[in-house]
Every structure is written in C-alpha cells, then in structure tokens.
Amino acid sequence: KSKHKGIESKKKWLKERLKEGHVFRKLNEKATVFIEYAPLEKAWVPIDGNNYYYIYCLWTLGNYRNKGYGKELLEYCINDAKEKNKSGICFLGSVKQKAWLTNQDFMKKHGFKVVDKTESGYELLALSFDNTYPEFCNDAKNEKIDSKDLTIYYSDQCPYIYQAILNIKNYCSDNKIPLNLIKVDSLDKAKKLPCVFNNWTLFYNGKFITVNLLDVKSLSKIIEKN
C-alpha cells in the first residue's frame, strides 16, 4: 500500500495491457501470491509464436508457500488457455534457476518442456496443446551490443525496477561508471531486443549478463568480474 513511482508506473502499464487480454490474478490477501500472463503476440518479450499465452510471473512467497496456491494459479491459466482455444503457454527459464524467474522445476512437473535456448543458458519452456511451439526471436540470441557501457534495458512491468534503477544510478555516479538506461516502452521495441527479456536486462562490455533485477552489491560483483 506504500505509494511510490514504481507502483504508479506499474499500475499505468497494467491498465493499458488489460485492454490487450493481459491477466493479473491475485490471492485476495495482502500477500505476494499471483500470476501475470498475456497473449504472446502482445507480450513485451522477444519471443515469436502464434496463439500462445506468455507467463511473466508466477509467485507465492512467505507463509503462503506450499499451500497449493501456485498450482491453483497455474491451473487457472491452463484452463483459461484451453477455454480460449490457445495453442499453449510459455515462459522464460534457464538451465540454472535464476532469481526473478518462475521456478522451472515446478513448471516441468505440470508438463512444460524446453523448446528453445540461448548460448548463455536461458531457456524457453512451453506447454503445447497442439504440438506447435514458440521460439526466441533471432535478435534475442545475439546477446551483444556495440556499447561497452553498463547498459540496462527495462520496462514498467515490474514495480521494483524504479528503485533498482535509482540505486544503480547513484552507485554509477559515485564510482564514475558510464551508465546507459534504455526504456522499453513499446511492444515493437520489446520484440526486437538483442537478448532475452522479462522486464529487465543488463549488458556490460558489450556482452549480455543477466535478466536478474540487481542490487548494488550484486552489480559491483559483476563489474569486478567483467
């Protein structure tokens, strides 16, 4: 209930997406228990596919874990897809589970399988109802940009992004690190990104690093390593 710019940006972004068939379904409690998905053709991710749903987020945290809410939310999405005669459902995962991404082990138990992957280890997982499958856009597998600066692509889809960017801007300013922030503010931009994307992506020295939303401590380790 605490208002800040990240929450307001998220609400504005969500209001526009609901017109496009975007779904945000949440437990009727003050808790992080929700699923968020959209028609793949309208999803702000560099993934191609026909008649699919894309899951941005599926979360159950804290005391609400291990009570069946995640399963119930996923089943709601699956039933919704079948009722609308969708070809299937997909989401972004990785060979090694990453923070800020839906748990792929949980999803695999419900029939999802890897249908595409990148050299950096990110995977596209899908549950198909008709043996058709989505795939990463060609540009998403490039994973390189010309700029050597610390570069972040981001959207307003996640309310935590605003604070993360503010912290990183202050860190880069204090340490004289060149920073390039690129806001993904349209579907077309999202589909043409040079990397995988869920709502945030970071490059450094021209190379794709992560889709994890970072704090300053994690960012400093990446800079030291690279």
XYZ file of N, CA and C in Angstrom:
678
model
N 0.814 -1.214 0.000
C 0.000 0.000 0.000
C 0.848 1.264 0.000
N 2.152 1.125 0.249
C 3.034 2.298 0.209
C 3.186 2.773 -1.224
N 2.811 4.021 -1.476
C 2.866 4.530 -2.838
C 4.273 5.011 -3.186
N 4.752 4.633 -4.353
C 5.983 5.193 -4.896
C 5.896 5.095 -6.415
N 6.857 5.681 -7.109
C 6.761 5.798 -8.562
C 6.745 4.444 -9.262
N 7.418 3.464 -8.688
C 7.412 2.138 -9.295
C 6.026 1.526 -9.323
N 5.288 1.688 -8.252
C 3.925 1.150 -8.181
C 3.001 1.902 -9.138
N 3.125 3.213 -9.166
C 2.273 4.001 -10.054
C 2.565 3.686 -11.525
N 3.849 3.493 -11.862
C 4.221 3.138 -13.234
C 3.654 1.778 -13.610
N 3.720 0.845 -12.665
C 3.181 -0.491 -12.902
C 1.674 -0.427 -13.148
N 0.969 0.321 -12.342
C -0.486 0.430 -12.495
C -0.848 1.017 -13.856
N -0.107 2.028 -14.276
C -0.368 2.652 -15.573
C -0.093 1.666 -16.701
N 1.028 0.963 -16.607
C 1.386 -0.038 -17.628
C 0.327 -1.137 -17.688
N -0.083 -1.612 -16.511
C -1.050 -2.704 -16.437
C -2.408 -2.290 -16.996
N -2.828 -1.076 -16.715
C -4.118 -0.587 -17.199
C -4.191 -0.661 -18.723
N -3.092 -0.303 -19.393
C -3.054 -0.363 -20.855
C -3.029 -1.800 -21.352
N -2.334 -2.673 -20.652
C -2.195 -4.062 -21.097
C -3.496 -4.852 -20.926
N -4.307 -4.509 -19.927
C -5.555 -5.241 -19.710
C -6.467 -5.180 -20.936
N -6.343 -4.090 -21.681
C -7.137 -3.945 -22.904
C -6.724 -4.959 -23.967
N -5.520 -5.503 -23.815
C -4.953 -6.414 -24.811
C -5.097 -7.882 -24.428
N -5.836 -8.145 -23.352
C -6.021 -9.525 -22.920
C -5.079 -9.964 -21.815
N -4.288 -9.027 -21.277
C -3.370 -9.304 -20.169
C -4.190 -9.687 -18.923
N -3.680 -10.661 -18.162
C -4.379 -11.134 -16.963
C -3.472 -10.988 -15.749
N -4.007 -10.365 -14.694
C -3.312 -10.287 -13.411
C -4.263 -10.869 -12.373
N -3.947 -12.071 -11.869
C -4.829 -12.745 -10.920
C -4.080 -12.937 -9.607
N -4.700 -12.513 -8.503
C -4.028 -12.465 -7.201
C -4.911 -13.040 -6.102
N -4.268 -13.657 -5.124
C -4.986 -14.095 -3.932
C -5.553 -12.877 -3.215
N -6.767 -12.996 -2.686
C -7.412 -11.869 -2.019
C -6.889 -11.717 -0.588
N -5.595 -11.504 -0.509
C -4.906 -11.278 0.759
C -3.780 -10.281 0.518
N -3.265 -9.680 1.590
C -2.100 -8.815 1.480
C -0.873 -9.714 1.428
N -0.622 -10.266 0.234
C 0.421 -11.275 0.086
C 0.908 -11.320 -1.355
N 2.135 -11.813 -1.535
C 2.679 -11.995 -2.879
C 2.285 -13.376 -3.371
N 1.080 -13.482 -3.864
C 0.547 -14.729 -4.405
C -0.238 -14.358 -5.658
N 0.397 -14.491 -6.834
C -0.271 -14.034 -8.051
C 0.329 -14.675 -9.292
N -0.417 -14.576 -10.391
C 0.072 -14.956 -11.708
C -0.238 -13.806 -12.659
N 0.670 -13.577 -13.584
C 0.506 -12.498 -14.559
C 0.892 -13.040 -15.934
N -0.032 -12.986 -16.874
C 0.239 -13.529 -18.206
C -0.517 -12.758 -19.274
N -0.122 -12.984 -20.534
C -0.707 -12.217 -21.640
C -0.632 -13.024 -22.931
N -1.453 -12.682 -23.926
C -1.288 -13.291 -25.250
C 0.127 -13.019 -25.748
N 0.802 -14.052 -26.245
C 2.202 -13.904 -26.638
C 2.394 -12.822 -27.692
N 1.431 -12.685 -28.585
C 1.550 -11.665 -29.632
C 1.616 -10.261 -29.041
N 1.062 -10.080 -27.835
C 1.050 -8.774 -27.173
C 2.010 -8.697 -25.986
N 2.721 -9.777 -25.719
C 3.636 -9.812 -24.575
C 4.929 -9.090 -24.912
N 5.411 -8.283 -23.981
C 6.613 -7.477 -24.194
C 7.866 -8.315 -23.962
N 8.056 -9.299 -24.800
C 9.215 -10.193 -24.749
C 9.615 -10.554 -26.179
N 10.931 -10.787 -26.438
C 11.392 -11.120 -27.785
C 11.187 -12.598 -28.120
N 9.927 -12.998 -28.156
C 9.543 -14.382 -28.429
C 8.476 -14.385 -29.514
N 8.645 -15.252 -30.498
C 7.679 -15.409 -31.583
C 6.830 -16.646 -31.341
N 5.557 -16.547 -31.672
C 4.675 -17.700 -31.550
C 3.255 -17.296 -31.846
N 2.460 -18.252 -32.263
C 1.071 -17.976 -32.611
C 0.123 -18.603 -31.602
N -0.804 -17.784 -31.105
C -1.913 -18.273 -30.300
C -1.476 -18.853 -28.953
N -0.402 -18.323 -28.387
C 0.100 -18.762 -27.083
C -0.177 -17.712 -26.008
N -0.147 -18.165 -24.760
C -0.051 -17.271 -23.625
C 1.414 -17.233 -23.173
N 1.859 -16.073 -22.668
C 3.175 -15.957 -22.068
C 3.009 -15.590 -20.603
N 3.635 -16.359 -19.712
C 3.588 -16.065 -18.278
C 4.780 -15.188 -17.902
N 4.504 -13.962 -17.463
C 5.561 -13.076 -16.958
C 6.010 -13.527 -15.569
N 5.042 -13.750 -14.693
C 5.343 -14.040 -13.286
C 4.348 -15.035 -12.715
N 4.840 -15.925 -11.868
C 4.003 -16.789 -11.037
C 4.714 -16.900 -9.699
N 4.150 -16.252 -8.670
C 4.822 -16.148 -7.386
C 3.917 -16.545 -6.221
N 4.500 -17.301 -5.297
C 3.900 -17.479 -3.970
C 5.053 -17.364 -2.971
N 4.966 -16.398 -2.069
C 6.067 -16.141 -1.148
C 5.618 -16.196 0.308
N 6.606 -16.343 1.185
C 6.350 -16.291 2.621
C 5.516 -17.451 3.127
N 4.609 -17.143 4.041
C 3.791 -18.173 4.671
C 2.769 -18.786 3.731
N 2.664 -18.255 2.528
C 1.673 -18.757 1.579
C 2.233 -19.842 0.666
N 3.510 -20.155 0.836
C 4.105 -21.222 0.041
C 3.649 -22.592 0.535
N 3.719 -23.571 -0.372
C 3.415 -24.972 -0.047
C 1.983 -25.175 0.452
N 1.076 -24.345 -0.048
C -0.336 -24.492 0.319
C -1.218 -24.724 -0.906
N -0.578 -24.924 -2.051
C -1.343 -25.238 -3.256
C -1.756 -24.040 -4.079
N -1.383 -22.829 -3.644
C -1.803 -21.634 -4.380
C -1.124 -21.542 -5.754
N 0.165 -21.892 -5.814
C 0.858 -21.854 -7.092
C 0.219 -22.780 -8.105
N -0.107 -23.984 -7.667
C -0.765 -24.960 -8.537
C -2.118 -24.439 -8.999
N -2.871 -23.848 -8.068
C -4.202 -23.339 -8.409
C -4.114 -22.191 -9.421
N -3.144 -21.307 -9.240
C -2.976 -20.194 -10.173
C -2.581 -20.696 -11.557
N -1.651 -21.657 -11.601
C -1.238 -22.208 -12.889
C -2.392 -22.925 -13.570
N -3.161 -23.691 -12.808
C -4.311 -24.398 -13.381
C -5.339 -23.419 -13.940
N -5.480 -22.274 -13.270
C -6.385 -21.243 -13.784
C -5.915 -20.779 -15.164
N -4.623 -20.536 -15.308
C -4.063 -20.091 -16.583
C -4.241 -21.164 -17.658
N -3.961 -22.419 -17.306
C -4.108 -23.523 -18.270
C -5.556 -23.655 -18.722
N -6.486 -23.603 -17.770
C -7.909 -23.713 -18.126
C -8.359 -22.531 -18.978
N -7.865 -21.344 -18.655
C -8.179 -20.150 -19.430
C -7.688 -20.315 -20.866
N -6.466 -20.825 -21.012
C -5.902 -21.038 -22.348
C -6.720 -22.048 -23.149
N -7.123 -23.116 -22.519
C -7.909 -24.143 -23.209
C -9.290 -23.625 -23.598
N -9.911 -22.858 -22.704
C -11.229 -22.293 -22.996
C -11.184 -21.328 -24.177
N -10.053 -20.669 -24.347
C -9.891 -19.708 -25.445
C -9.221 -20.341 -26.663
N -9.104 -21.675 -26.636
C -8.528 -22.436 -27.757
C -7.112 -21.982 -28.106
N -6.328 -21.689 -27.081
C -4.931 -21.339 -27.296
C -4.134 -22.594 -27.676
N -3.014 -22.363 -28.338
C -2.138 -23.480 -28.717
C -1.269 -23.938 -27.560
N -1.076 -23.059 -26.570
C -0.269 -23.435 -25.430
C 0.128 -22.245 -24.583
N 1.059 -22.491 -23.661
C 1.540 -21.485 -22.711
C 3.057 -21.588 -22.640
N 3.744 -20.456 -22.514
C 5.203 -20.490 -22.423
C 5.700 -19.487 -21.391
N 6.970 -19.622 -21.002
C 7.587 -18.685 -20.065
C 9.101 -18.783 -20.189
N 9.806 -17.803 -19.621
C 11.263 -17.749 -19.659
C 11.856 -18.450 -18.445
N 12.828 -19.339 -18.707
C 13.546 -20.026 -17.642
C 15.024 -20.052 -17.958
N 15.763 -20.922 -17.300
C 17.198 -21.046 -17.572
C 17.678 -22.417 -17.126
N 18.855 -22.805 -17.635
C 19.431 -24.097 -17.268
C 19.597 -24.166 -15.758
N 20.118 -23.078 -15.177
C 20.229 -22.946 -13.730
C 19.213 -21.923 -13.265
N 18.394 -22.283 -12.295
C 17.335 -21.391 -11.835
C 17.870 -20.014 -11.478
N 17.240 -18.972 -12.036
C 17.636 -17.597 -11.774
C 16.604 -16.910 -10.878
N 17.111 -15.993 -10.050
C 16.193 -15.170 -9.265
C 15.326 -14.359 -10.214
N 14.137 -14.037 -9.803
C 13.191 -13.224 -10.567
C 12.588 -13.970 -11.756
N 12.812 -15.276 -11.863
C 12.168 -16.066 -12.906
C 11.331 -17.165 -12.258
N 10.215 -17.493 -12.891
C 9.334 -18.545 -12.390
C 10.110 -19.857 -12.246
N 9.824 -20.610 -11.202
C 10.520 -21.865 -10.920
C 10.239 -22.897 -12.000
N 11.287 -23.233 -12.792
C 11.059 -24.143 -13.914
C 10.849 -25.586 -13.476
N 11.391 -25.985 -12.317
C 11.156 -27.349 -11.842
C 9.672 -27.555 -11.535
N 9.078 -26.555 -10.910
C 7.636 -26.606 -10.629
C 6.841 -26.701 -11.929
N 7.237 -25.910 -12.920
C 6.500 -25.891 -14.183
C 6.669 -27.194 -14.967
N 7.851 -27.776 -14.899
C 8.094 -29.040 -15.607
C 7.227 -30.160 -15.042
N 6.937 -30.106 -13.757
C 6.055 -31.110 -13.153
C 4.644 -31.031 -13.724
N 4.316 -29.887 -14.320
C 2.990 -29.698 -14.888
C 3.014 -29.760 -16.418
N 4.064 -30.360 -16.973
C 4.084 -30.656 -18.402
C 4.867 -29.714 -19.286
N 5.452 -28.658 -18.721
C 6.241 -27.733 -19.533
C 7.581 -28.375 -19.892
N 8.073 -28.084 -21.091
C 9.378 -28.603 -21.515
C 10.138 -27.530 -22.284
N 11.453 -27.696 -22.364
C 12.313 -26.732 -23.062
C 12.107 -26.875 -24.568
N 11.825 -25.731 -25.229
C 11.589 -25.758 -26.679
C 12.568 -24.870 -27.442
N 13.334 -24.028 -26.726
C 14.352 -23.201 -27.359
C 15.310 -22.745 -26.269
N 16.545 -22.374 -26.667
C 17.528 -21.919 -25.672
C 18.538 -20.986 -26.318
N 19.252 -20.246 -25.470
C 20.299 -19.341 -25.928
C 21.653 -19.877 -25.471
N 22.731 -19.327 -26.033
C 24.073 -19.762 -25.656
C 24.393 -19.432 -24.201
N 23.753 -18.422 -23.658
C 24.007 -18.024 -22.279
C 23.270 -18.891 -21.264
N 22.464 -19.828 -21.730
C 21.813 -20.748 -20.812
C 20.373 -20.441 -20.477
N 19.797 -19.416 -21.093
C 18.378 -19.146 -20.875
C 17.540 -20.046 -21.769
N 16.380 -20.408 -21.270
C 15.539 -21.368 -21.977
C 14.106 -20.850 -22.126
N 13.470 -21.262 -23.184
C 12.045 -21.024 -23.374
C 11.339 -22.344 -23.117
N 10.453 -22.349 -22.141
C 9.706 -23.557 -21.806
C 8.254 -23.378 -22.229
N 7.655 -24.468 -22.694
C 6.286 -24.378 -23.202
C 5.478 -25.622 -22.861
N 4.188 -25.403 -22.712
C 3.199 -26.465 -22.602
C 2.318 -26.333 -23.827
N 2.455 -27.273 -24.775
C 1.730 -27.181 -26.036
C 0.501 -28.076 -26.021
N -0.587 -27.573 -26.585
C -1.824 -28.349 -26.704
C -2.004 -28.917 -28.112
N -1.188 -28.448 -29.072
C -1.377 -28.881 -30.468
C -0.066 -29.178 -31.197
N 1.020 -29.373 -30.435
C 2.335 -29.700 -30.996
C 2.944 -28.579 -31.836
N 2.523 -27.353 -31.593
C 3.223 -26.197 -32.155
C 3.979 -25.530 -31.012
N 5.082 -24.829 -31.348
C 5.916 -24.278 -30.295
C 6.412 -22.878 -30.649
N 6.530 -22.014 -29.657
C 7.105 -20.684 -29.874
C 8.623 -20.786 -29.914
N 9.299 -19.678 -30.213
C 10.755 -19.645 -30.225
C 11.244 -18.238 -29.958
N 12.495 -18.129 -29.515
C 13.089 -16.816 -29.326
C 13.234 -16.126 -30.680
N 12.997 -14.815 -30.722
C 13.261 -14.053 -31.929
C 14.768 -14.120 -32.224
N 15.118 -13.986 -33.491
C 16.528 -14.087 -33.878
C 17.408 -13.094 -33.127
N 16.943 -11.870 -32.998
C 17.746 -10.843 -32.321
C 18.008 -11.194 -30.862
N 17.092 -11.932 -30.245
C 17.238 -12.266 -28.824
C 18.435 -13.168 -28.571
N 18.897 -13.847 -29.604
C 20.039 -14.752 -29.452
C 21.370 -14.074 -29.761
N 21.340 -12.803 -30.156
C 22.581 -12.083 -30.432
C 23.415 -11.913 -29.173
N 22.769 -11.417 -28.129
C 23.374 -11.236 -26.812
C 24.622 -10.357 -26.839
N 24.668 -9.425 -27.784
C 25.778 -8.476 -27.876
C 25.247 -7.116 -28.306
N 25.896 -6.068 -27.825
C 25.601 -4.714 -28.282
C 26.923 -4.005 -28.545
N 26.881 -2.908 -29.276
C 28.106 -2.184 -29.615
C 28.695 -1.432 -28.428
N 27.848 -0.911 -27.568
C 28.315 -0.103 -26.446
C 29.010 -0.965 -25.390
N 30.120 -0.447 -24.852
C 30.824 -1.117 -23.759
C 30.327 -0.656 -22.388
N 29.503 0.382 -22.385
C 28.985 0.927 -21.130
C 28.069 -0.072 -20.430
N 27.919 0.097 -19.139
C 26.890 -0.642 -18.420
C 25.554 -0.212 -19.000
N 24.815 -1.154 -19.565
C 23.577 -0.840 -20.285
C 22.438 -1.681 -19.731
N 21.336 -1.021 -19.412
C 20.170 -1.708 -18.863
C 18.947 -1.398 -19.715
N 18.309 -2.458 -20.202
C 17.008 -2.345 -20.847
C 15.956 -2.657 -19.783
N 14.913 -1.844 -19.698
C 13.908 -2.068 -18.657
C 12.539 -1.581 -19.128
N 11.496 -2.088 -18.482
C 10.133 -1.624 -18.747
C 9.471 -1.285 -17.419
N 8.224 -0.850 -17.472
C 7.471 -0.528 -16.254
C 6.652 -1.709 -15.753
N 6.906 -2.895 -16.284
C 6.096 -4.058 -15.941
C 6.261 -4.486 -14.485
N 7.452 -4.235 -13.916
C 7.716 -4.643 -12.530
C 7.850 -3.421 -11.626
N 7.148 -3.358 -10.505
C 7.201 -2.186 -9.634
C 8.524 -2.022 -8.890
N 9.361 -3.064 -8.870
C 10.641 -2.977 -8.172
C 11.733 -2.320 -9.023
N 11.476 -2.139 -10.307
C 12.502 -1.631 -11.211
C 12.887 -0.193 -10.890
N 11.920 0.628 -10.567
C 12.203 2.047 -10.300
C 13.269 2.210 -9.219
N 13.116 1.510 -8.107
C 14.069 1.638 -7.006
C 15.426 1.050 -7.379
N 15.412 -0.061 -8.120
C 16.670 -0.685 -8.540
C 17.475 0.262 -9.423
N 16.798 0.917 -10.351
C 17.481 1.857 -11.241
C 18.011 3.062 -10.469
N 17.230 3.564 -9.530
C 17.670 4.701 -8.722
C 18.950 4.364 -7.955
N 19.008 3.176 -7.366
C 20.189 2.752 -6.621
C 21.400 2.589 -7.531
N 21.170 2.019 -8.705
C 22.266 1.799 -9.643
C 22.784 3.126 -10.204
N 21.885 4.065 -10.467
C 22.313 5.388 -10.941
C 23.218 6.061 -9.913
N 22.854 5.974 -8.655
C 23.667 6.580 -7.596
C 25.026 5.884 -7.480
N 25.019 4.559 -7.578
C 26.264 3.790 -7.496
C 27.199 4.143 -8.649
N 26.660 4.199 -9.862
C 27.473 4.511 -11.032
C 28.011 5.940 -10.969
N 27.192 6.841 -10.476
C 27.634 8.229 -10.333
C 28.776 8.341 -9.325
N 28.643 7.668 -8.205
C 29.669 7.716 -7.162
C 30.980 7.082 -7.621
N 30.880 6.062 -8.489
C 32.066 5.316 -8.907
C 32.501 5.641 -10.335
N 31.886 6.694 -10.911
C 32.253 7.160 -12.259
C 32.190 6.029 -13.293
N 31.105 5.279 -13.251
C 30.869 4.194 -14.207
C 29.854 4.665 -15.239
N 30.200 4.706 -16.525
C 29.255 5.121 -17.555
C 28.024 4.199 -17.564
N 26.842 4.800 -17.569
C 25.596 4.046 -17.498
C 24.657 4.462 -18.621
N 24.100 3.480 -19.295
C 23.163 3.730 -20.384
C 21.845 3.026 -20.056
N 20.799 3.810 -19.806
C 19.477 3.259 -19.486
C 18.567 3.358 -20.710
N 18.005 2.234 -21.113
C 17.141 2.202 -22.294
C 15.760 1.691 -21.887
N 14.782 2.567 -21.922
C 13.432 2.169 -21.530
C 12.725 1.477 -22.688
N 12.236 0.292 -22.436
C 11.446 -0.455 -23.416
C 9.995 -0.040 -23.203
N 9.512 0.869 -24.046
C 8.192 1.465 -23.833
C 7.202 1.159 -24.940
N 7.475 0.099 -25.708
C 6.522 -0.310 -26.737
C 6.696 -1.793 -27.035
N 5.657 -2.393 -27.569
C 5.703 -3.803 -27.947
C 6.759 -4.040 -29.016
N 6.854 -3.138 -29.974
C 7.814 -3.290 -31.067
C 9.249 -3.317 -30.543
N 9.568 -2.430 -29.600
C 10.916 -2.411 -29.022
C 11.214 -3.718 -28.302
N 10.222 -4.221 -27.584
C 10.417 -5.449 -26.820
C 10.681 -6.642 -27.732
N 9.981 -6.719 -28.836
C 10.142 -7.847 -29.752
C 11.489 -7.814 -30.472
N 12.139 -6.651 -30.535
C 13.391 -6.512 -31.278
C 14.628 -6.431 -30.388
N 14.493 -6.744 -29.126
C 15.622 -6.648 -28.198
C 16.733 -7.637 -28.555
N 17.989 -7.266 -28.291
C 19.124 -8.127 -28.645
C 19.454 -9.173 -27.577
N 18.452 -9.615 -26.834
C 18.682 -10.518 -25.705
C 17.333 -10.995 -25.186
N 17.356 -12.008 -24.325
C 16.122 -12.400 -23.644
C 15.724 -11.286 -22.680
N 14.438 -11.264 -22.323
C 13.910 -10.140 -21.543
C 12.605 -10.576 -20.904
N 12.445 -10.219 -19.621
C 11.170 -10.432 -18.955
C 10.601 -9.093 -18.499
N 11.480 -8.195 -18.104
C 11.157 -6.788 -17.836
C 12.433 -6.002 -17.561
N 13.590 -6.703 -17.605
C 14.877 -6.098 -17.234
C 15.995 -6.940 -17.838
N 17.004 -6.300 -18.404
C 18.181 -6.999 -18.938
C 19.403 -6.098 -18.809
N 20.550 -6.697 -18.451
C 21.768 -5.925 -18.248
C 22.902 -6.415 -19.152
N 23.580 -5.440 -19.780
C 24.786 -5.704 -20.575
C 25.963 -4.979 -19.927
N 27.160 -5.546 -20.110
C 28.379 -4.855 -19.693
C 29.518 -5.264 -20.619
N 30.326 -4.286 -21.044
C 31.393 -4.525 -22.021
C 30.863 -5.162 -23.298
N 29.651 -4.777 -23.670
C 29.055 -5.257 -24.908
C 28.426 -6.629 -24.829
N 28.528 -7.277 -23.665
C 28.034 -8.640 -23.523
C 26.795 -8.701 -22.621
N 25.867 -9.564 -23.001
C 24.689 -9.809 -22.174
C 25.126 -10.495 -20.882
N 24.600 -10.005 -19.750
C 24.975 -10.557 -18.449
C 23.822 -11.303 -17.770
N 22.669 -10.631 -17.594
C 21.610 -11.246 -16.799
C 20.261 -10.560 -17.009
N 19.189 -11.279 -16.673
C 17.852 -10.680 -16.586
C 17.451 -10.488 -15.127
N 18.360 -10.811 -14.211
C 18.068 -10.633 -12.786
C 18.017 -9.158 -12.416
N 17.020 -8.787 -11.656
C 16.967 -7.445 -11.090
C 18.027 -7.363 -10.000
N 18.932 -6.374 -10.106
C 20.120 -6.363 -9.253
C 20.093 -5.282 -8.179
N 20.695 -5.607 -7.039
C 21.005 -4.576 -6.059
C 22.451 -4.136 -6.298
N 22.892 -3.131 -5.571
C 24.225 -2.564 -5.789
C 25.324 -3.584 -5.493
N 25.164 -4.394 -4.474
C 26.168 -5.396 -4.117
C 26.365 -6.391 -5.258
N 25.272 -6.874 -5.828
C 25.364 -7.832 -6.935
C 25.975 -7.180 -8.165
N 25.600 -5.937 -8.411
C 26.148 -5.213 -9.569
C 27.651 -5.017 -9.426
N 28.120 -4.655 -8.251
C 29.557 -4.436 -8.047
C 30.351 -5.713 -8.310
N 29.801 -6.865 -7.948
C 30.470 -8.143 -8.211
C 30.566 -8.403 -9.708
N 29.508 -8.072 -10.446
C 29.519 -8.268 -11.890
C 30.569 -7.388 -12.546
N 30.651 -6.155 -12.112
C 31.625 -5.230 -12.684
C 33.051 -5.679 -12.391
N 33.302 -6.130 -11.173
C 34.639 -6.622 -10.815
C 34.990 -7.861 -11.647
N 34.034 -8.744 -11.845
C 34.268 -9.984 -12.572
C 34.517 -9.734 -14.055
N 33.853 -8.732 -14.610
C 33.927 -8.469 -16.058
C 34.823 -7.303 -16.413
